[in-house]
PDB file of N, CA, C, O and CB in Angstrom:
ATOM      1  N   MET A   1     -19.594  29.122  36.470  1.00  0.00           N
ATOM      2  CA  MET A   1     -19.274  29.409  35.180  1.00  0.00           C
ATOM      3  C   MET A   1     -20.181  30.073  34.424  1.00  0.00           C
ATOM      4  O   MET A   1     -21.336  30.291  34.790  1.00  0.00           O
ATOM      5  CB  MET A   1     -18.975  28.390  34.581  1.00  0.00           C
ATOM      6  N   ARG A   2     -19.677  30.433  33.297  1.00  0.00           N
ATOM      7  CA  ARG A   2     -20.853  31.123  32.312  1.00  0.00           C
ATOM      8  C   ARG A   2     -20.431  30.276  31.209  1.00  0.00           C
ATOM      9  O   ARG A   2     -19.400  29.638  30.997  1.00  0.00           O
ATOM     10  CB  ARG A   2     -20.819  32.971  31.938  1.00  0.00           C
ATOM     11  N   GLN A   3     -21.654  30.466  30.480  1.00  0.00           N
ATOM     12  CA  GLN A   3     -22.727  28.971  29.524  1.00  0.00           C
ATOM     13  C   GLN A   3     -21.459  30.187  28.362  1.00  0.00           C
ATOM     14  O   GLN A   3     -21.085  31.334  28.606  1.00  0.00           O
ATOM     15  CB  GLN A   3     -25.713  28.896  29.265  1.00  0.00           C
ATOM     16  N   PRO A   4     -21.153  29.340  27.229  1.00  0.00           N
ATOM     17  CA  PRO A   4     -20.224  29.654  25.832  1.00  0.00           C
ATOM     18  C   PRO A   4     -21.024  30.371  24.891  1.00  0.00           C
ATOM     19  O   PRO A   4     -22.098  29.875  24.549  1.00  0.00           O
ATOM     20  CB  PRO A   4     -19.676  28.285  25.012  1.00  0.00           C
ATOM     21  N   SER A   5     -20.635  31.521  24.402  1.00  0.00           N
ATOM     22  CA  SER A   5     -21.900  32.391  23.465  1.00  0.00           C
ATOM     23  C   SER A   5     -21.535  31.688  22.058  1.00  0.00           C
ATOM     24  O   SER A   5     -20.672  30.817  21.956  1.00  0.00           O
ATOM     25  CB  SER A   5     -21.719  34.501  23.361  1.00  0.00           C
ATOM     26  N   GLU A   6     -22.321  32.191  20.969  1.00  0.00           N
ATOM     27  CA  GLU A   6     -22.929  31.195  20.149  1.00  0.00           C
ATOM     28  C   GLU A   6     -21.392  31.855  19.242  1.00  0.00           C
ATOM     29  O   GLU A   6     -20.770  31.116  18.479  1.00  0.00           O
ATOM     30  CB  GLU A   6     -24.947  31.329  19.515  1.00  0.00           C
ATOM     31  N   VAL A   7     -21.116  32.801  19.406  1.00  0.00           N
ATOM     32  CA  VAL A   7     -19.744  33.084  18.820  1.00  0.00           C
ATOM     33  C   VAL A   7     -18.517  32.086  19.185  1.00  0.00           C
ATOM     34  O   VAL A   7     -17.620  31.829  18.382  1.00  0.00           O
ATOM     35  CB  VAL A   7     -19.349  34.495  19.291  1.00  0.00           C
ATOM     36  N   ASP A   8     -18.604  31.467  20.723  1.00  0.00           N
ATOM     37  CA  ASP A   8     -17.485  30.865  20.973  1.00  0.00           C
ATOM     38  C   ASP A   8     -17.260  29.726  20.478  1.00  0.00           C
ATOM     39  O   ASP A   8     -16.130  29.298  20.240  1.00  0.00           O
ATOM     40  CB  ASP A   8     -17.311  30.783  22.045  1.00  0.00           C
ATOM     41  N   ILE A   9     -18.857  28.812  20.170  1.00  0.00           N
ATOM     42  CA  ILE A   9     -19.235  28.054  19.749  1.00  0.00           C
ATOM     43  C   ILE A   9     -18.549  27.324  18.092  1.00  0.00           C
ATOM     44  O   ILE A   9     -17.998  26.273  17.765  1.00  0.00           O
ATOM     45  CB  ILE A   9     -20.375  28.551  19.941  1.00  0.00           C
ATOM     46  N   GLN A  10     -18.985  28.600  17.398  1.00  0.00           N
ATOM     47  CA  GLN A  10     -18.890  29.343  16.779  1.00  0.00           C
ATOM     48  C   GLN A  10     -17.340  28.528  16.411  1.00  0.00           C
ATOM     49  O   GLN A  10     -17.138  27.569  15.666  1.00  0.00           O
ATOM     50  CB  GLN A  10     -19.221  30.744  17.342  1.00  0.00           C
ATOM     51  N   ILE A  11     -16.319  29.377  17.303  1.00  0.00           N
ATOM     52  CA  ILE A  11     -15.259  29.125  17.310  1.00  0.00           C
ATOM     53  C   ILE A  11     -14.986  27.758  16.996  1.00  0.00           C
ATOM     54  O   ILE A  11     -14.514  27.237  15.985  1.00  0.00           O
ATOM     55  CB  ILE A  11     -14.856  29.526  18.288  1.00  0.00           C
ATOM     56  N   GLU A  12     -15.368  27.312  18.033  1.00  0.00           N
ATOM     57  CA  GLU A  12     -14.583  25.704  18.346  1.00  0.00           C
ATOM     58  C   GLU A  12     -15.189  25.099  17.213  1.00  0.00           C
ATOM     59  O   GLU A  12     -14.299  24.550  16.563  1.00  0.00           O
ATOM     60  CB  GLU A  12     -14.982  24.711  19.980  1.00  0.00           C
ATOM     61  N   VAL A  13     -16.549  24.919  16.568  1.00  0.00           N
ATOM     62  CA  VAL A  13     -16.816  24.097  15.581  1.00  0.00           C
ATOM     63  C   VAL A  13     -15.979  24.347  14.013  1.00  0.00           C
ATOM     64  O   VAL A  13     -15.965  23.605  13.031  1.00  0.00           O
ATOM     65  CB  VAL A  13     -18.316  24.220  15.505  1.00  0.00           C
ATOM     66  N   ALA A  14     -15.397  25.521  14.202  1.00  0.00           N
ATOM     67  CA  ALA A  14     -15.291  25.939  12.660  1.00  0.00           C
ATOM     68  C   ALA A  14     -13.255  25.213  13.315  1.00  0.00           C
ATOM     69  O   ALA A  14     -12.610  24.485  12.561  1.00  0.00           O
ATOM     70  CB  ALA A  14     -15.839  28.438  11.970  1.00  0.00           C
ATOM     71  N   VAL A  15     -12.726  25.620  14.637  1.00  0.00           N
ATOM     72  CA  VAL A  15     -11.787  24.579  15.182  1.00  0.00           C
ATOM     73  C   VAL A  15     -11.774  23.181  14.620  1.00  0.00           C
ATOM     74  O   VAL A  15     -11.046  22.911  13.664  1.00  0.00           O
ATOM     75  CB  VAL A  15     -12.047  24.432  16.554  1.00  0.00           C
ATOM     76  N   LEU A  16     -12.467  22.388  15.119  1.00  0.00           N
ATOM     77  CA  LEU A  16     -12.984  21.196  14.738  1.00  0.00           C
ATOM     78  C   LEU A  16     -13.153  20.631  13.273  1.00  0.00           C
ATOM     79  O   LEU A  16     -12.941  19.526  12.775  1.00  0.00           O
ATOM     80  CB  LEU A  16     -14.079  21.229  15.261  1.00  0.00           C
ATOM     81  N   LYS A  17     -13.594  21.766  12.813  1.00  0.00           N
ATOM     82  CA  LYS A  17     -13.592  21.253  11.231  1.00  0.00           C
ATOM     83  C   LYS A  17     -12.785  21.164  10.645  1.00  0.00           C
ATOM     84  O   LYS A  17     -12.672  20.368   9.713  1.00  0.00           O
ATOM     85  CB  LYS A  17     -14.121  21.752  10.408  1.00  0.00           C
ATOM     86  N   ASN A  18     -11.672  22.259  11.152  1.00  0.00           N
ATOM     87  CA  ASN A  18      -9.986  22.230  10.491  1.00  0.00           C
ATOM     88  C   ASN A  18      -9.638  20.533  11.309  1.00  0.00           C
ATOM     89  O   ASN A  18      -9.643  19.430  10.763  1.00  0.00           O
ATOM     90  CB  ASN A  18      -8.549  24.071  11.335  1.00  0.00           C
ATOM     91  N   ARG A  19      -9.541  20.653  11.815  1.00  0.00           N
ATOM     92  CA  ARG A  19      -8.604  19.748  12.772  1.00  0.00           C
ATOM     93  C   ARG A  19      -9.589  17.839  11.746  1.00  0.00           C
ATOM     94  O   ARG A  19      -9.148  16.810  11.233  1.00  0.00           O
ATOM     95  CB  ARG A  19      -9.144  20.254  15.432  1.00  0.00           C
ATOM     96  N   LEU A  20     -10.487  18.225  11.910  1.00  0.00           N
ATOM     97  CA  LEU A  20     -11.272  17.139  10.538  1.00  0.00           C
ATOM     98  C   LEU A  20     -10.613  17.047   9.259  1.00  0.00           C
ATOM     99  O   LEU A  20     -10.490  15.969   8.677  1.00  0.00           O
ATOM    100  CB  LEU A  20     -12.811  17.683   9.991  1.00  0.00           C
ATOM    101  N   ASP A  21     -10.070  18.432   8.680  1.00  0.00           N
ATOM    102  CA  ASP A  21      -9.897  18.490   7.379  1.00  0.00           C
ATOM    103  C   ASP A  21      -8.748  17.490   7.309  1.00  0.00           C
ATOM    104  O   ASP A  21      -8.769  16.446   6.657  1.00  0.00           O
ATOM    105  CB  ASP A  21      -9.660  19.929   6.817  1.00  0.00           C
ATOM    106  N   HIS A  22      -7.375  18.100   8.338  1.00  0.00           N
ATOM    107  CA  HIS A  22      -6.235  17.311   8.795  1.00  0.00           C
ATOM    108  C   HIS A  22      -6.527  15.833   9.015  1.00  0.00           C
ATOM    109  O   HIS A  22      -6.051  14.898   8.371  1.00  0.00           O
ATOM    110  CB  HIS A  22      -5.723  17.887  10.050  1.00  0.00           C
ATOM    111  N   ILE A  23      -7.270  15.781   9.893  1.00  0.00           N
ATOM    112  CA  ILE A  23      -6.998  14.173   9.615  1.00  0.00           C
ATOM    113  C   ILE A  23      -7.892  13.551   8.644  1.00  0.00           C
ATOM    114  O   ILE A  23      -8.054  12.334   8.737  1.00  0.00           O
ATOM    115  CB  ILE A  23      -7.168  13.298  10.918  1.00  0.00           C
ATOM    116  N   ASP A  24      -8.443  14.141   7.807  1.00  0.00           N
ATOM    117  CA  ASP A  24      -8.937  13.548   6.812  1.00  0.00           C
ATOM    118  C   ASP A  24      -7.805  13.543   5.241  1.00  0.00           C
ATOM    119  O   ASP A  24      -8.042  12.981   4.172  1.00  0.00           O
ATOM    120  CB  ASP A  24     -10.370  14.322   6.704  1.00  0.00           C
ATOM    121  N   GLU A  25      -6.684  14.305   5.589  1.00  0.00           N
ATOM    122  CA  GLU A  25      -6.197  14.457   4.411  1.00  0.00           C
ATOM    123  C   GLU A  25      -4.817  13.537   4.896  1.00  0.00           C
ATOM    124  O   GLU A  25      -3.930  13.389   4.055  1.00  0.00           O
ATOM    125  CB  GLU A  25      -6.079  16.125   3.863  1.00  0.00           C
ATOM    126  N   SER A  26      -4.687  13.058   5.961  1.00  0.00           N
ATOM    127  CA  SER A  26      -3.637  12.249   6.019  1.00  0.00           C
ATOM    128  C   SER A  26      -4.018  10.959   6.321  1.00  0.00           C
ATOM    129  O   SER A  26      -3.307  10.027   6.698  1.00  0.00           O
ATOM    130  CB  SER A  26      -2.736  12.685   6.857  1.00  0.00           C
ATOM    131  N   ILE A  27      -5.552  11.001   6.061  1.00  0.00           N
ATOM    132  CA  ILE A  27      -5.871   9.886   5.975  1.00  0.00           C
ATOM    133  C   ILE A  27      -6.044   9.111   4.912  1.00  0.00           C
ATOM    134  O   ILE A  27      -6.329   7.935   4.689  1.00  0.00           O
ATOM    135  CB  ILE A  27      -6.609   9.861   6.468  1.00  0.00           C
ATOM    136  N   HIS A  28      -5.789  10.114   4.290  1.00  0.00           N
ATOM    137  CA  HIS A  28      -6.268   9.836   2.573  1.00  0.00           C
ATOM    138  C   HIS A  28      -4.463   9.292   1.943  1.00  0.00           C
ATOM    139  O   HIS A  28      -4.205   8.194   1.449  1.00  0.00           O
ATOM    140  CB  HIS A  28      -7.072  11.954   1.494  1.00  0.00           C
ATOM    141  N   GLY A  29      -3.466  10.446   2.172  1.00  0.00           N
ATOM    142  CA  GLY A  29      -1.668  10.065   2.443  1.00  0.00           C
ATOM    143  C   GLY A  29      -2.022   8.467   2.727  1.00  0.00           C
ATOM    144  O   GLY A  29      -2.257   7.699   1.793  1.00  0.00           O
ATOM    145  N   ILE A  30      -2.032   8.136   3.830  1.00  0.00           N
ATOM    146  CA  ILE A  30      -2.013   7.157   4.369  1.00  0.00           C
ATOM    147  C   ILE A  30      -2.206   6.050   3.444  1.00  0.00           C
ATOM    148  O   ILE A  30      -1.357   5.198   3.180  1.00  0.00           O
ATOM    149  CB  ILE A  30      -2.773   7.250   5.299  1.00  0.00           C
ATOM    150  N   ARG A  31      -3.825   6.152   2.794  1.00  0.00           N
ATOM    151  CA  ARG A  31      -4.174   5.036   1.906  1.00  0.00           C
ATOM    152  C   ARG A  31      -3.429   5.184   0.446  1.00  0.00           C
ATOM    153  O   ARG A  31      -3.386   4.202  -0.294  1.00  0.00           O
ATOM    154  CB  ARG A  31      -5.802   5.005   1.736  1.00  0.00           C
ATOM    155  N   ASP A  32      -2.874   6.370   0.072  1.00  0.00           N
ATOM    156  CA  ASP A  32      -2.372   6.301  -1.021  1.00  0.00           C
ATOM    157  C   ASP A  32      -0.844   5.606  -0.833  1.00  0.00           C
ATOM    158  O   ASP A  32      -0.259   5.192  -1.833  1.00  0.00           O
ATOM    159  CB  ASP A  32      -2.463   7.666  -1.602  1.00  0.00           C
ATOM    160  N   GLN A  33      -0.169   5.492   0.637  1.00  0.00           N
ATOM    161  CA  GLN A  33       1.298   4.988   0.474  1.00  0.00           C
ATOM    162  C   GLN A  33       0.678   3.314   0.649  1.00  0.00           C
ATOM    163  O   GLN A  33       1.157   2.430  -0.062  1.00  0.00           O
ATOM    164  CB  GLN A  33       2.678   5.697   1.901  1.00  0.00           C
ATOM    165  N   ILE A  34      -0.410   3.007   1.651  1.00  0.00           N
ATOM    166  CA  ILE A  34      -1.104   1.524   1.283  1.00  0.00           C
ATOM    167  C   ILE A  34      -1.023   0.817  -0.063  1.00  0.00           C
ATOM    168  O   ILE A  34      -0.432  -0.157  -0.530  1.00  0.00           O
ATOM    169  CB  ILE A  34      -2.554   1.626   1.446  1.00  0.00           C
ATOM    170  N   GLU A  35      -1.859   1.719  -0.465  1.00  0.00           N
ATOM    171  CA  GLU A  35      -1.445   1.173  -2.528  1.00  0.00           C
ATOM    172  C   GLU A  35      -0.510   0.957  -2.820  1.00  0.00           C
ATOM    173  O   GLU A  35      -0.114  -0.142  -3.209  1.00  0.00           O
ATOM    174  CB  GLU A  35      -1.548   2.034  -3.788  1.00  0.00           C
ATOM    175  N   GLU A  36       0.384   2.384  -2.666  1.00  0.00           N
ATOM    176  CA  GLU A  36       1.649   2.465  -3.344  1.00  0.00           C
ATOM    177  C   GLU A  36       2.478   1.008  -2.857  1.00  0.00           C
ATOM    178  O   GLU A  36       3.283   0.377  -3.540  1.00  0.00           O
ATOM    179  CB  GLU A  36       2.473   3.986  -2.881  1.00  0.00           C
ATOM    180  N   VAL A  37       2.015   0.696  -1.466  1.00  0.00           N
ATOM    181  CA  VAL A  37       3.010  -0.923  -1.253  1.00  0.00           C
ATOM    182  C   VAL A  37       2.389  -1.675  -1.884  1.00  0.00           C
ATOM    183  O   VAL A  37       3.019  -2.265  -2.762  1.00  0.00           O
ATOM    184  CB  VAL A  37       3.221  -1.725   0.230  1.00  0.00           C
ATOM    185  N   GLU A  38       0.898  -1.994  -1.730  1.00  0.00           N
ATOM    186  CA  GLU A  38       0.397  -3.244  -2.160  1.00  0.00           C
ATOM    187  C   GLU A  38       0.914  -3.451  -4.206  1.00  0.00           C
ATOM    188  O   GLU A  38       0.612  -4.341  -5.001  1.00  0.00           O
ATOM    189  CB  GLU A  38      -1.606  -3.115  -1.735  1.00  0.00           C
ATOM    190  N   GLN A  39       1.655  -2.336  -4.363  1.00  0.00           N
ATOM    191  CA  GLN A  39       1.767  -2.421  -6.012  1.00  0.00           C
ATOM    192  C   GLN A  39       3.298  -2.624  -6.014  1.00  0.00           C
ATOM    193  O   GLN A  39       3.989  -2.778  -7.022  1.00  0.00           O
ATOM    194  CB  GLN A  39       1.198  -0.888  -7.010  1.00  0.00           C
ATOM    195  N   ARG A  40       3.862  -2.593  -4.318  1.00  0.00           N
ATOM    196  CA  ARG A  40       5.333  -3.282  -4.802  1.00  0.00           C
ATOM    197  C   ARG A  40       5.614  -4.349  -4.737  1.00  0.00           C
ATOM    198  O   ARG A  40       6.422  -4.979  -5.419  1.00  0.00           O
ATOM    199  CB  ARG A  40       6.344  -2.962  -4.311  1.00  0.00           C
ATOM    200  N   VAL A  41       4.577  -4.871  -3.390  1.00  0.00           N
ATOM    201  CA  VAL A  41       4.642  -6.183  -3.227  1.00  0.00           C
ATOM    202  C   VAL A  41       3.999  -7.348  -4.199  1.00  0.00           C
ATOM    203  O   VAL A  41       4.346  -8.514  -4.008  1.00  0.00           O
ATOM    204  CB  VAL A  41       4.174  -6.274  -2.072  1.00  0.00           C
ATOM    205  N   MET A  42       2.980  -6.999  -5.330  1.00  0.00           N
ATOM    206  CA  MET A  42       3.084  -7.507  -6.190  1.00  0.00           C
ATOM    207  C   MET A  42       3.965  -7.484  -7.491  1.00  0.00           C
ATOM    208  O   MET A  42       3.808  -8.174  -8.498  1.00  0.00           O
ATOM    209  CB  MET A  42       2.271  -7.446  -6.236  1.00  0.00           C
ATOM    210  N   ARG A  43       4.935  -6.529  -7.244  1.00  0.00           N
ATOM    211  CA  ARG A  43       5.732  -6.863  -8.397  1.00  0.00           C
ATOM    212  C   ARG A  43       6.664  -7.149  -7.677  1.00  0.00           C
ATOM    213  O   ARG A  43       7.529  -6.322  -7.962  1.00  0.00           O
ATOM    214  CB  ARG A  43       6.013  -5.937  -9.490  1.00  0.00           C
ATOM    215  N   LEU A  44       7.149  -7.985  -6.702  1.00  0.00           N
ATOM    216  CA  LEU A  44       8.308  -8.466  -6.059  1.00  0.00           C
ATOM    217  C   LEU A  44       7.529  -9.910  -5.670  1.00  0.00           C
ATOM    218  O   LEU A  44       8.323 -10.703  -5.165  1.00  0.00           O
ATOM    219  CB  LEU A  44       8.957  -7.404  -4.709  1.00  0.00           C
ATOM    220  N   GLU A  45       6.675 -10.236  -5.744  1.00  0.00           N
ATOM    221  CA  GLU A  45       5.991 -11.346  -5.741  1.00  0.00           C
ATOM    222  C   GLU A  45       6.065 -11.809  -7.324  1.00  0.00           C
ATOM    223  O   GLU A  45       6.572 -12.896  -7.603  1.00  0.00           O
ATOM    224  CB  GLU A  45       4.539 -11.094  -5.116  1.00  0.00           C
ATOM    225  N   ARG A  46       5.558 -10.976  -8.309  1.00  0.00           N
ATOM    226  CA  ARG A  46       6.018 -11.552  -9.883  1.00  0.00           C
ATOM    227  C   ARG A  46       7.090 -12.198  -9.875  1.00  0.00           C
ATOM    228  O   ARG A  46       7.328 -13.382 -10.112  1.00  0.00           O
ATOM    229  CB  ARG A  46       6.295 -10.545 -10.969  1.00  0.00           C
ATOM    230  N   THR A  47       7.900 -11.118  -9.510  1.00  0.00           N
ATOM    231  CA  THR A  47       9.842 -11.534  -9.910  1.00  0.00           C
ATOM    232  C   THR A  47      10.386 -12.728  -9.305  1.00  0.00           C
ATOM    233  O   THR A  47      11.078 -13.625  -9.788  1.00  0.00           O
ATOM    234  CB  THR A  47      11.077 -10.312  -9.244  1.00  0.00           C
ATOM    235  N   THR A  48       9.815 -12.504  -7.869  1.00  0.00           N
ATOM    236  CA  THR A  48      10.542 -13.717  -7.260  1.00  0.00           C
ATOM    237  C   THR A  48       9.447 -15.349  -7.773  1.00  0.00           C
ATOM    238  O   THR A  48       9.650 -16.553  -7.619  1.00  0.00           O
ATOM    239  CB  THR A  48      10.605 -13.353  -5.172  1.00  0.00           C
ATOM    240  N   TYR A  49       8.151 -14.440  -8.490  1.00  0.00           N
ATOM    241  CA  TYR A  49       8.010 -16.481  -8.920  1.00  0.00           C
ATOM    242  C   TYR A  49       8.910 -16.504  -9.695  1.00  0.00           C
ATOM    243  O   TYR A  49       9.681 -17.461  -9.626  1.00  0.00           O
ATOM    244  CB  TYR A  49       6.527 -17.339  -9.818  1.00  0.00           C
ATOM    245  N   MET A  50       9.132 -15.463 -10.704  1.00  0.00           N
ATOM    246  CA  MET A  50       9.667 -15.545 -12.165  1.00  0.00           C
ATOM    247  C   MET A  50      11.615 -16.171 -11.645  1.00  0.00           C
ATOM    248  O   MET A  50      12.387 -16.508 -12.543  1.00  0.00           O
ATOM    249  CB  MET A  50       9.475 -13.432 -13.173  1.00  0.00           C
ATOM    250  N   LEU A  51      11.882 -16.188 -10.738  1.00  0.00           N
ATOM    251  CA  LEU A  51      13.438 -16.110 -10.089  1.00  0.00           C
ATOM    252  C   LEU A  51      13.121 -17.329  -9.645  1.00  0.00           C
ATOM    253  O   LEU A  51      13.953 -18.061 -10.180  1.00  0.00           O
ATOM    254  CB  LEU A  51      14.012 -14.883  -8.869  1.00  0.00           C
ATOM    255  N   LEU A  52      12.421 -17.977  -8.993  1.00  0.00           N
ATOM    256  CA  LEU A  52      11.661 -19.433  -8.697  1.00  0.00           C
ATOM    257  C   LEU A  52      11.609 -20.053  -9.819  1.00  0.00           C
ATOM    258  O   LEU A  52      12.383 -21.005  -9.929  1.00  0.00           O
ATOM    259  CB  LEU A  52      10.199 -19.420  -8.153  1.00  0.00           C
ATOM    260  N   GLY A  53      10.586 -19.687 -11.144  1.00  0.00           N
ATOM    261  CA  GLY A  53      10.729 -20.565 -12.307  1.00  0.00           C
ATOM    262  C   GLY A  53      12.048 -20.966 -12.703  1.00  0.00           C
ATOM    263  O   GLY A  53      12.490 -22.115 -12.708  1.00  0.00           O
ATOM    264  N   GLY A  54      12.884 -19.455 -13.176  1.00  0.00           N
ATOM    265  CA  GLY A  54      14.170 -20.078 -13.594  1.00  0.00           C
ATOM    266  C   GLY A  54      15.109 -20.903 -12.995  1.00  0.00           C
ATOM    267  O   GLY A  54      15.930 -21.583 -13.611  1.00  0.00           O
ATOM    268  N   LEU A  55      14.943 -20.819 -11.373  1.00  0.00           N
ATOM    269  CA  LEU A  55      16.076 -21.907 -10.792  1.00  0.00           C
ATOM    270  C   LEU A  55      15.568 -23.127 -10.754  1.00  0.00           C
ATOM    271  O   LEU A  55      16.342 -24.045 -11.028  1.00  0.00           O
ATOM    272  CB  LEU A  55      16.605 -21.668  -9.356  1.00  0.00           C
ATOM    273  N   ILE A  56      14.127 -23.461 -10.402  1.00  0.00           N
ATOM    274  CA  ILE A  56      13.519 -24.511 -10.876  1.00  0.00           C
ATOM    275  C   ILE A  56      13.976 -25.423 -13.188  1.00  0.00           C
ATOM    276  O   ILE A  56      14.356 -26.482 -13.686  1.00  0.00           O
ATOM    277  CB  ILE A  56      11.765 -23.669 -10.496  1.00  0.00           C
ATOM    278  N   LEU A  57      13.704 -24.527 -13.481  1.00  0.00           N
ATOM    279  CA  LEU A  57      13.873 -24.632 -15.023  1.00  0.00           C
ATOM    280  C   LEU A  57      15.630 -24.900 -14.525  1.00  0.00           C
ATOM    281  O   LEU A  57      15.857 -26.090 -14.741  1.00  0.00           O
ATOM    282  CB  LEU A  57      13.290 -22.919 -16.250  1.00  0.00           C
ATOM    283  N   LEU A  58      16.392 -24.485 -14.180  1.00  0.00           N
ATOM    284  CA  LEU A  58      18.184 -24.203 -14.059  1.00  0.00           C
ATOM    285  C   LEU A  58      18.013 -25.885 -13.579  1.00  0.00           C
ATOM    286  O   LEU A  58      18.233 -26.702 -14.474  1.00  0.00           O
ATOM    287  CB  LEU A  58      19.096 -22.621 -12.521  1.00  0.00           C
ATOM    288  N   GLN A  59      17.686 -26.347 -12.402  1.00  0.00           N
ATOM    289  CA  GLN A  59      17.622 -28.000 -11.942  1.00  0.00           C
ATOM    290  C   GLN A  59      17.274 -28.468 -12.744  1.00  0.00           C
ATOM    291  O   GLN A  59      18.020 -29.404 -13.034  1.00  0.00           O
ATOM    292  CB  GLN A  59      16.875 -28.563 -10.930  1.00  0.00           C
ATOM    293  N   VAL A  60      15.977 -28.316 -13.769  1.00  0.00           N
ATOM    294  CA  VAL A  60      15.827 -29.680 -14.197  1.00  0.00           C
ATOM    295  C   VAL A  60      16.505 -29.972 -15.581  1.00  0.00           C
ATOM    296  O   VAL A  60      16.545 -31.093 -16.089  1.00  0.00           O
ATOM    297  CB  VAL A  60      14.347 -30.007 -14.258  1.00  0.00           C
ATOM    298  N   TRP A  61      17.242 -28.385 -16.346  1.00  0.00           N
ATOM    299  CA  TRP A  61      18.173 -28.756 -17.526  1.00  0.00           C
ATOM    300  C   TRP A  61      18.805 -30.280 -17.760  1.00  0.00           C
ATOM    301  O   TRP A  61      18.727 -31.237 -18.530  1.00  0.00           O
ATOM    302  CB  TRP A  61      19.356 -27.835 -17.380  1.00  0.00           C
ATOM    303  N   PRO A  62      19.475 -29.838 -16.575  1.00  0.00           N
ATOM    304  CA  PRO A  62      20.376 -31.273 -17.004  1.00  0.00           C
ATOM    305  C   PRO A  62      19.590 -32.947 -17.369  1.00  0.00           C
ATOM    306  O   PRO A  62      20.105 -34.050 -17.553  1.00  0.00           O
ATOM    307  CB  PRO A  62      21.427 -31.571 -15.514  1.00  0.00           C
ATOM    308  N   SER A  63      18.501 -32.600 -17.362  1.00  0.00           N
ATOM    309  CA  SER A  63      17.926 -34.532 -16.992  1.00  0.00           C
ATOM    310  C   SER A  63      16.955 -33.863 -17.897  1.00  0.00           C
ATOM    311  O   SER A  63      16.565 -34.810 -18.581  1.00  0.00           O
ATOM    312  CB  SER A  63      17.249 -35.478 -14.975  1.00  0.00           C
ATOM    313  N   LEU A  64      16.354 -32.843 -18.299  1.00  0.00           N
ATOM    314  CA  LEU A  64      16.114 -32.556 -20.109  1.00  0.00           C
ATOM    315  C   LEU A  64      16.554 -32.755 -21.115  1.00  0.00           C
ATOM    316  O   LEU A  64      16.031 -33.247 -22.115  1.00  0.00           O
ATOM    317  CB  LEU A  64      16.118 -31.679 -20.547  1.00  0.00           C
ATOM    318  N   GLN A  65      18.165 -32.171 -20.837  1.00  0.00           N
ATOM    319  CA  GLN A  65      19.333 -32.472 -22.353  1.00  0.00           C
ATOM    320  C   GLN A  65      19.339 -33.623 -21.862  1.00  0.00           C
ATOM    321  O   GLN A  65      18.325 -34.035 -22.424  1.00  0.00           O
ATOM    322  CB  GLN A  65      21.095 -31.680 -22.697  1.00  0.00           C
ATOM    323  N   GLY A  66      19.690 -34.486 -21.243  1.00  0.00           N
ATOM    324  CA  GLY A  66      19.894 -36.187 -21.034  1.00  0.00           C
ATOM    325  C   GLY A  66      18.371 -36.692 -21.911  1.00  0.00           C
ATOM    326  O   GLY A  66      18.422 -37.687 -22.633  1.00  0.00           O
ATOM    327  N   MET A  67      17.433 -36.125 -21.801  1.00  0.00           N
ATOM    328  CA  MET A  67      16.348 -37.473 -21.657  1.00  0.00           C
ATOM    329  C   MET A  67      16.374 -37.075 -23.496  1.00  0.00           C
ATOM    330  O   MET A  67      16.437 -38.094 -24.184  1.00  0.00           O
ATOM    331  CB  MET A  67      14.307 -37.294 -20.348  1.00  0.00           C
ATOM    332  N   LEU A  68      16.326 -35.526 -24.424  1.00  0.00           N
ATOM    333  CA  LEU A  68      16.501 -35.470 -25.784  1.00  0.00           C
ATOM    334  C   LEU A  68      17.678 -36.127 -26.302  1.00  0.00           C
ATOM    335  O   LEU A  68      17.475 -36.866 -27.266  1.00  0.00           O
ATOM    336  CB  LEU A  68      16.502 -34.203 -26.170  1.00  0.00           C
ATOM    337  N   ASN A  69      19.101 -36.002 -25.793  1.00  0.00           N
ATOM    338  CA  ASN A  69      19.618 -36.215 -26.152  1.00  0.00           C
ATOM    339  C   ASN A  69      19.425 -38.158 -26.318  1.00  0.00           C
ATOM    340  O   ASN A  69      20.247 -38.529 -27.156  1.00  0.00           O
ATOM    341  CB  ASN A  69      20.403 -35.375 -25.657  1.00  0.00           C
ATOM    342  N   THR A  70      18.611 -39.355 -25.768  1.00  0.00           N
ATOM    343  CA  THR A  70      18.139 -40.498 -26.060  1.00  0.00           C
ATOM    344  C   THR A  70      17.288 -40.378 -26.812  1.00  0.00           C
ATOM    345  O   THR A  70      16.745 -41.386 -27.265  1.00  0.00           O
ATOM    346  CB  THR A  70      17.809 -41.150 -25.219  1.00  0.00           C
ATOM    347  N   LEU A  71      16.884 -39.092 -27.200  1.00  0.00           N
ATOM    348  CA  LEU A  71      15.981 -39.256 -28.313  1.00  0.00           C
ATOM    349  C   LEU A  71      16.644 -40.079 -29.853  1.00  0.00           C
ATOM    350  O   LEU A  71      15.913 -40.242 -30.830  1.00  0.00           O
ATOM    351  CB  LEU A  71      15.497 -37.662 -28.610  1.00  0.00           C
TER     352      LEU A  71
END
């Protein structure tokens, strides 16, 4: 079995660097997607809490009206 030449090693290093660059780009893309999903989840949480507050207010509203009418 022959020993790899300096050129063979340089080619292999270049190939590995290229692969590393592609992996790095993919990781950045995935991080961006994760951040976007986190933002969406936060917006959904806010909306859910607002809707829940509205439902609670609607359930309590008749009692509040009754209390205000007795004053």
